[in-house]
mmCIF file of C-alpha atoms in Angstrom:
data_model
loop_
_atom_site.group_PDB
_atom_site.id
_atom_site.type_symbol
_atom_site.label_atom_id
_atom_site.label_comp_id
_atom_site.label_asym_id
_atom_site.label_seq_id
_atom_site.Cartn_x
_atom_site.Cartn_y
_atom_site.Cartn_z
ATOM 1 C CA UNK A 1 45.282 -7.329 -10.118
ATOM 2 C CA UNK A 2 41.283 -6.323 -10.443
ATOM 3 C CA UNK A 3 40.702 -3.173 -11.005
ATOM 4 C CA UNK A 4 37.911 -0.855 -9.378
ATOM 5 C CA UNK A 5 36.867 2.174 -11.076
ATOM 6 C CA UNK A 6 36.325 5.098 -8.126
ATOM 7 C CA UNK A 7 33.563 7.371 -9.598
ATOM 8 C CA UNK A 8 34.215 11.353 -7.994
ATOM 9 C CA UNK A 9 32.069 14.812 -8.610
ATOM 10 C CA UNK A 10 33.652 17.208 -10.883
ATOM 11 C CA UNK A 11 34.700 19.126 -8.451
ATOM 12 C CA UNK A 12 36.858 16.855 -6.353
ATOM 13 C CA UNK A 13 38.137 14.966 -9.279
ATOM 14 C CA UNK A 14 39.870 18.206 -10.287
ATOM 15 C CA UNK A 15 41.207 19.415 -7.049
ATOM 16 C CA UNK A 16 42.475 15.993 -6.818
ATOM 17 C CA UNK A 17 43.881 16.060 -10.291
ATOM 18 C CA UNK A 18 45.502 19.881 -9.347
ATOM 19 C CA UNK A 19 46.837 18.711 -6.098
ATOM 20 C CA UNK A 20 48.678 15.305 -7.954
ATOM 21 C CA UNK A 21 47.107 13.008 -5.310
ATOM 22 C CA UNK A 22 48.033 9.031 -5.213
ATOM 23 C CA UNK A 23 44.596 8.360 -6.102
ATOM 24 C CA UNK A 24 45.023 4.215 -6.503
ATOM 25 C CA UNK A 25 47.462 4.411 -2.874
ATOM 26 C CA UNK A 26 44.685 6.797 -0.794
ATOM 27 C CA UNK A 27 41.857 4.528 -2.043
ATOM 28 C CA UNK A 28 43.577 1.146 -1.197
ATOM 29 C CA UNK A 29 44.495 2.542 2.334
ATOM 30 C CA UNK A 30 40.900 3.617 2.824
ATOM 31 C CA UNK A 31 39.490 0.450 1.477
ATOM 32 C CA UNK A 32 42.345 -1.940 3.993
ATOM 33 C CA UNK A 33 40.630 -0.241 6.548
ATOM 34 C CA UNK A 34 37.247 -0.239 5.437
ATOM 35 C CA UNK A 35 37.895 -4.046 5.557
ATOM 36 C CA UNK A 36 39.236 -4.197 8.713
ATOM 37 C CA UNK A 37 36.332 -2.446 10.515
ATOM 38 C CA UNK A 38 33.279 -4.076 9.160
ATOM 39 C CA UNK A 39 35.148 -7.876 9.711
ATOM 40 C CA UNK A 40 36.234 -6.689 13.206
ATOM 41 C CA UNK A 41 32.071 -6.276 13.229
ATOM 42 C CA UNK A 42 31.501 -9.296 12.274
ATOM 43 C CA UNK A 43 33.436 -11.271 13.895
ATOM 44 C CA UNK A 44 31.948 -9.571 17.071
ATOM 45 C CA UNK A 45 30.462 -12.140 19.653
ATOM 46 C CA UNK A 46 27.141 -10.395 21.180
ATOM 47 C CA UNK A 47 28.630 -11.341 24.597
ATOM 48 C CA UNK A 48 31.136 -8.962 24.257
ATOM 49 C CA UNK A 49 28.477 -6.239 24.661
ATOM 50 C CA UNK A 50 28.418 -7.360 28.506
ATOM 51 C CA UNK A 51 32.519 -6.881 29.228
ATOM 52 C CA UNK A 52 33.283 -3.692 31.157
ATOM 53 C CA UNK A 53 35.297 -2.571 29.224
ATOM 54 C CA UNK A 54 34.952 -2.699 25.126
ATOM 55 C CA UNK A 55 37.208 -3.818 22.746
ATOM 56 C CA UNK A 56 37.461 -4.147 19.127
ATOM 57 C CA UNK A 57 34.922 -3.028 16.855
ATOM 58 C CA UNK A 58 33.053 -1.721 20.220
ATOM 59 C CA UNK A 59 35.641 0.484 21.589
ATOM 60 C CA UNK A 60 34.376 3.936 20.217
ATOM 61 C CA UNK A 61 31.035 2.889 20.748
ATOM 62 C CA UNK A 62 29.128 5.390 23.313
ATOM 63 C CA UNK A 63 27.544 3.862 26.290
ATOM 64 C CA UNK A 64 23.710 4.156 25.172
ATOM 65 C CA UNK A 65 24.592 3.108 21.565
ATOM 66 C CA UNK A 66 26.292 -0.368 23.607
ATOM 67 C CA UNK A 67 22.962 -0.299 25.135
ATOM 68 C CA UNK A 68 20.800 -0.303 21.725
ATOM 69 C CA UNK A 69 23.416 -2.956 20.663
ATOM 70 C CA UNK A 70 22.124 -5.512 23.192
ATOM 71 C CA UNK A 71 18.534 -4.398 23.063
ATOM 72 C CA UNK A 72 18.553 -5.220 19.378
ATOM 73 C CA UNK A 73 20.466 -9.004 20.846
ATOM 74 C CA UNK A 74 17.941 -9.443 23.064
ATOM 75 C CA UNK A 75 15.101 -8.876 20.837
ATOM 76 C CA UNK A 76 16.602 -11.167 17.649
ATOM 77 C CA UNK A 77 17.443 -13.844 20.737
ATOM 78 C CA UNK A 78 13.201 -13.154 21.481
ATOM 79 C CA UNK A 79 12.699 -14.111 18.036
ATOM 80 C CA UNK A 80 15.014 -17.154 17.624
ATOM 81 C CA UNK A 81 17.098 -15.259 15.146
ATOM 82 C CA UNK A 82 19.700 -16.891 14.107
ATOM 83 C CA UNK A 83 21.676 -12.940 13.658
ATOM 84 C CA UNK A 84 20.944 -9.878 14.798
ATOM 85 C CA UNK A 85 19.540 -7.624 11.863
ATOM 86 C CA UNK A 86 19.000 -4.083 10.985
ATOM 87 C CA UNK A 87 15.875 -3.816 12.033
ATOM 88 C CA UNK A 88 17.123 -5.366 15.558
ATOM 89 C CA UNK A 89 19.001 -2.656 15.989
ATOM 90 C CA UNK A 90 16.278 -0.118 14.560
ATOM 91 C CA UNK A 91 13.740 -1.113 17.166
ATOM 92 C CA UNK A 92 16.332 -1.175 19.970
ATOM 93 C CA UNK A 93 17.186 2.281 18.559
ATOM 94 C CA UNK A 94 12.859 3.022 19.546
ATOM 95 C CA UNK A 95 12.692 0.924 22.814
ATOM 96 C CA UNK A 96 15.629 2.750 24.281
ATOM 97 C CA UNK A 97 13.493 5.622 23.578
ATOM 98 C CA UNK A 98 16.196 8.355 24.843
ATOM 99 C CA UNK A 99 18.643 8.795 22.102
ATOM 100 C CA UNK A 100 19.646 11.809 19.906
ATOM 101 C CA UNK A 101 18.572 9.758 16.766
ATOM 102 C CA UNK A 102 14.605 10.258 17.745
ATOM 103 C CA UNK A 103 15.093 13.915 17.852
ATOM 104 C CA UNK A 104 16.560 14.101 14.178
ATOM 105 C CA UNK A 105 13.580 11.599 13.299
ATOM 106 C CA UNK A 106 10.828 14.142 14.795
ATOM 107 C CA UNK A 107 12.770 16.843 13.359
ATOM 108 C CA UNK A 108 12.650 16.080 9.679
ATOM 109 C CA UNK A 109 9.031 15.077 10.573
ATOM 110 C CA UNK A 110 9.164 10.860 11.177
ATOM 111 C CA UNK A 111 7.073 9.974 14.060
ATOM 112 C CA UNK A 112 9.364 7.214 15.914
ATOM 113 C CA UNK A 113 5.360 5.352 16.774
ATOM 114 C CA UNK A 114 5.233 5.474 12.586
ATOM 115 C CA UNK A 115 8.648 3.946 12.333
ATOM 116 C CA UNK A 116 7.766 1.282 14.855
ATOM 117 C CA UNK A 117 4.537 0.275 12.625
ATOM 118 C CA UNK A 118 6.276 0.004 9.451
ATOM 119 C CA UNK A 119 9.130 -1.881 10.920
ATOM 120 C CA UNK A 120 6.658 -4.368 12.514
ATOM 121 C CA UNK A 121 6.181 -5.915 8.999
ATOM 122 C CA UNK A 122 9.365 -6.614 8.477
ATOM 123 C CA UNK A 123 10.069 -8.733 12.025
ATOM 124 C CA UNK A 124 8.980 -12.368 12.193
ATOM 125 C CA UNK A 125 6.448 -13.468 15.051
ATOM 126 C CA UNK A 126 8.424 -14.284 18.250
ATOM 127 C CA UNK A 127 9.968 -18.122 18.147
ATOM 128 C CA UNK A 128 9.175 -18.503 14.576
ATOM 129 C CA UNK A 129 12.471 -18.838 13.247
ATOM 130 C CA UNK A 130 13.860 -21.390 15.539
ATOM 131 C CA UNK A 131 16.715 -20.601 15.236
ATOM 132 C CA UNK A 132 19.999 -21.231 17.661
ATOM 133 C CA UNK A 133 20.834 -18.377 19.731
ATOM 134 C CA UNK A 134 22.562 -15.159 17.883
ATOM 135 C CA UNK A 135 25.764 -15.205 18.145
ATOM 136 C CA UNK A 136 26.829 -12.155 15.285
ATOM 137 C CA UNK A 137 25.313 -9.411 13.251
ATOM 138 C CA UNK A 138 24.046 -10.191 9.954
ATOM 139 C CA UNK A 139 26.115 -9.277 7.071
ATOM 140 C CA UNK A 140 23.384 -5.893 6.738
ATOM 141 C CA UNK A 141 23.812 -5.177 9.902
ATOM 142 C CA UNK A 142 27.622 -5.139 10.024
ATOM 143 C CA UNK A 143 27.489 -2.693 7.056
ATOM 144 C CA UNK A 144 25.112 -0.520 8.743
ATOM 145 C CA UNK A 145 27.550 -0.381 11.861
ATOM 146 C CA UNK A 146 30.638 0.314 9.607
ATOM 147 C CA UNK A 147 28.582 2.668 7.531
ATOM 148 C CA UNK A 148 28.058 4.138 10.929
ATOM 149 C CA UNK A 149 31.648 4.316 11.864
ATOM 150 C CA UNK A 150 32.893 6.146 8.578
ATOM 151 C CA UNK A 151 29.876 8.812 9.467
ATOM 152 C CA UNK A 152 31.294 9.357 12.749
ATOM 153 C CA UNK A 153 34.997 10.046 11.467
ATOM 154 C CA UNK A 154 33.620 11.801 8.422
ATOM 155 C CA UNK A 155 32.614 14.450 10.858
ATOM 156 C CA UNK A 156 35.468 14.186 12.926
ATOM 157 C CA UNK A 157 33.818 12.395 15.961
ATOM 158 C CA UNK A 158 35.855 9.920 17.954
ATOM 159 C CA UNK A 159 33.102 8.079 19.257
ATOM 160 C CA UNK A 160 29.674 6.639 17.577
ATOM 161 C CA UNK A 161 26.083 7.194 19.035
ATOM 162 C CA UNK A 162 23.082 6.347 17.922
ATOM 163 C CA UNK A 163 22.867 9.166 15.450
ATOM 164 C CA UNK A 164 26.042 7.528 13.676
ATOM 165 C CA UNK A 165 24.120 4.559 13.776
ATOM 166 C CA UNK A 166 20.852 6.119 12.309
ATOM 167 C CA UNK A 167 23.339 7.735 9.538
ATOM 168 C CA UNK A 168 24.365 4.055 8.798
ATOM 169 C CA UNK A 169 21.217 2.204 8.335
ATOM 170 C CA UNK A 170 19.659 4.850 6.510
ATOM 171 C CA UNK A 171 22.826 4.367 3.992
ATOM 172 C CA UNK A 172 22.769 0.182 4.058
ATOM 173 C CA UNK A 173 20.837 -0.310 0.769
ATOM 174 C CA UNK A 174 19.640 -4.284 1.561
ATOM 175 C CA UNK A 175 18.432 -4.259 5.672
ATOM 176 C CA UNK A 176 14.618 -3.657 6.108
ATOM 177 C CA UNK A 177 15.411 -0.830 8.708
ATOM 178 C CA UNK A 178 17.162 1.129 5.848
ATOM 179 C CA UNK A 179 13.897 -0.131 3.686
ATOM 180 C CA UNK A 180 11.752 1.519 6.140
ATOM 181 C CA UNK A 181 13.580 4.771 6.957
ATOM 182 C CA UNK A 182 13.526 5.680 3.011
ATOM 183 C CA UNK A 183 9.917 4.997 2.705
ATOM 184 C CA UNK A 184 9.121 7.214 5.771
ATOM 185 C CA UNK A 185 11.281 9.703 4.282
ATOM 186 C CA UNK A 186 14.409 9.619 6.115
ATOM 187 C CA UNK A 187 16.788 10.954 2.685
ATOM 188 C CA UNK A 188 20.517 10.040 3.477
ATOM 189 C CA UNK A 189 21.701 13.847 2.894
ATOM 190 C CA UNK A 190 19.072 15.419 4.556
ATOM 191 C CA UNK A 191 19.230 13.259 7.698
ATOM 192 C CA UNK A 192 22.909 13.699 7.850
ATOM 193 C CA UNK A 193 22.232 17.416 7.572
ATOM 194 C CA UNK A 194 19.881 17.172 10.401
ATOM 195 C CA UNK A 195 22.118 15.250 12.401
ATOM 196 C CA UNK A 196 24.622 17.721 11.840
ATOM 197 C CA UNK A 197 22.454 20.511 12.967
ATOM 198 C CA UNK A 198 20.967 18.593 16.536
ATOM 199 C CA UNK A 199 24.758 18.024 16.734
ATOM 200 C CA UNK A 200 25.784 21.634 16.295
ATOM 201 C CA UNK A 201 23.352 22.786 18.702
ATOM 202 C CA UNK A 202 22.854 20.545 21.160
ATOM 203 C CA UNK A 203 25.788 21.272 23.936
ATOM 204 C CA UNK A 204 24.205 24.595 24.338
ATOM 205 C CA UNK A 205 20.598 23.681 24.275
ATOM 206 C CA UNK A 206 21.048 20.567 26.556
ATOM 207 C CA UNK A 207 22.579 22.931 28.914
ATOM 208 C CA UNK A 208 20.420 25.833 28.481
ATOM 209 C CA UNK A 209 17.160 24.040 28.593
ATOM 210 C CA UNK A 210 18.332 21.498 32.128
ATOM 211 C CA UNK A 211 19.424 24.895 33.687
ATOM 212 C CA UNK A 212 15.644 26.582 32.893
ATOM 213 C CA UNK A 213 14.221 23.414 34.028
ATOM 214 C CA UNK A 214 15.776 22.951 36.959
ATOM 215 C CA UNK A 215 15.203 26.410 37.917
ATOM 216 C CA UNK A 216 11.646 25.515 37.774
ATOM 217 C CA UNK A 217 12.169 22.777 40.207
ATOM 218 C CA UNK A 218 11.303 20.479 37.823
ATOM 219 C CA UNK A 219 14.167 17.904 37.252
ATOM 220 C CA UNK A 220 11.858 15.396 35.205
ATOM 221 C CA UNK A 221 10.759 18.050 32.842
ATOM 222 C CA UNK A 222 14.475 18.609 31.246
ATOM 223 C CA UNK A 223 14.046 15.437 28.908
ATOM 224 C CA UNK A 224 11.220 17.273 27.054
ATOM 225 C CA UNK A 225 11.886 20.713 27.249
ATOM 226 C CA UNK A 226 14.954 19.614 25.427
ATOM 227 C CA UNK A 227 12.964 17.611 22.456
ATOM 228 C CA UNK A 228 11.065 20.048 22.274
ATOM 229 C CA UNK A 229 13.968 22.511 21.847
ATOM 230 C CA UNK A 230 15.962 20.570 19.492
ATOM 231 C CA UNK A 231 12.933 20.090 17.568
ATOM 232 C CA UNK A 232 12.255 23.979 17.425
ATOM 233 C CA UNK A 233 15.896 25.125 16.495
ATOM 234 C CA UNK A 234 15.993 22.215 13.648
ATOM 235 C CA UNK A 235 12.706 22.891 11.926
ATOM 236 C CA UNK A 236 13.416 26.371 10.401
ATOM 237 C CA UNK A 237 16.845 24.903 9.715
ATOM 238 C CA UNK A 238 15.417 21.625 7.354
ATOM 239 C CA UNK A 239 12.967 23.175 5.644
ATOM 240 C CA UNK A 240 15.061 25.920 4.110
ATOM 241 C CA UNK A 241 17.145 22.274 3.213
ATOM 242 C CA UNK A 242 14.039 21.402 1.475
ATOM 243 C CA UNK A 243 13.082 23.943 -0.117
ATOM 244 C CA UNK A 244 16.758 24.663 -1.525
ATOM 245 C CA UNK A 245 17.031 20.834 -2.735
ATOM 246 C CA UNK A 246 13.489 20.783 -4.206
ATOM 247 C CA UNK A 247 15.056 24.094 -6.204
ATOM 248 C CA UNK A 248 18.292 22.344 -7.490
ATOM 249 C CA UNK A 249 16.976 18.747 -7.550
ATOM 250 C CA UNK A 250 17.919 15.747 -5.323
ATOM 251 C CA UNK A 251 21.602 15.258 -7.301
ATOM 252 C CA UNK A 252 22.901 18.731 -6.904
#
């Protein structure tokens, strides 16, 4: 039988050790299930994005991250892409233009218009693959959406949205989005810190802010009184992050 060596920080090695934990039965559960999700993703037809109801790998998916999913089709079908990629589903993730994964990017200081720049190098011109319609993700793409998925129940969530899915293609190592979100400055622990933090605050901002905005009569306002909330209640928040983790160095 191969063997896989499972690498842990001090710390959790030795609470596991103290607590006698079935180390080799825990991490061939979690891997059989691991498995299970990301080929349940790829074996996901992009015209299942259309049924009423989702099934499969789309059940837990929230309604606007469904509607990034067939953005990102429609744009790879643009380009005669033979799959849709992760940085399909990165500039869905901008032309949706509403989701919770645009605050955390202004937040930790990533202008989504700089994002869409650096991702334009990475697309091919419409039509020039030729390719025959998109069918699945690509195999980058899949492991950005289960990548997504274990964020989501990492933090106890039983559904994904798009900040689950910004989570997972900052983590996929190969797709250009991931590429791109890196070089802009998008650091896997301090976006999922940030994410965290919109998370933690956003039921009582969303609420606050639409209450104050509809008090003012103005309805169309409560979209960006509550960027600009999120924005202010993160800031304060990430750079104490920074300046802690530019203290104790990136692998503390």
């Amino acid at each position: 039988m191969p063997k896989i060596n499972v690498y842990l920080p001090d710390e959790l090695a030795e609470a596991v050790k103290q607590a006698g934990v079935p180390v080799s039965a825990v991490c061939q559960r979690a891997l059989e299930q691991a498995v299970r999700r990301v080929t349940a993703i790829r074996e996901t037809v992009l015209s299942d994005l259309d049924l009423e109801e989702p099934t499969g790998a789309l059940t837990h998916l929230t309604p606007r991250t469904r509607t990034v999913l067939k953005l990102a089709a429609d744009q790879a079908r643009a380009e005669g892409a033979g799959a849709v990629g992760t940085e399909h589903l990165l500039g869905a993730m901008l032309s949706e233009g509403t989701n919770l994964a645009l605050h955390v990017l202004r937040a930790v200081e990533i202008d989504p218009e700089h994002v869409r720049r650096d991702l334009a190098r990475h697309l091919p011109a419409p039509g020039a693959a030729g390719a025959s319609e998109p069918r699945n993700f690509s195999g980058a793409a899949a492991n950005a959406l289960e990548f997504a998925v274990t964020e989501a129940t990492s933090l106890g969530h039983n559904y994904v949205g798009c900040e689950h899915l910004l989570l997972g293609l900052v983590a996929e190592p190969d797709g250009g989005a991931g590429q791109v979100l890196r070089g802009l400055g998008a650091e896997p622990r301090l976006t999922r810190r940030a994410v965290v933090a919109a998370l933690a605050g956003y039921v009582h901002l969303r609420a606050q802010t639409q209450q104050d905005a509809e008090a003012q009569g103005q309805p169309a306002a409560v979209q960006a009184m509550l960027s600009a909330a999120i924005r202010q209640e993160l800031q304060p928040l990430l750079q104490r992050l920074e300046r802690l983790e530019a203290h104790v160095g990136p692998d503390a």
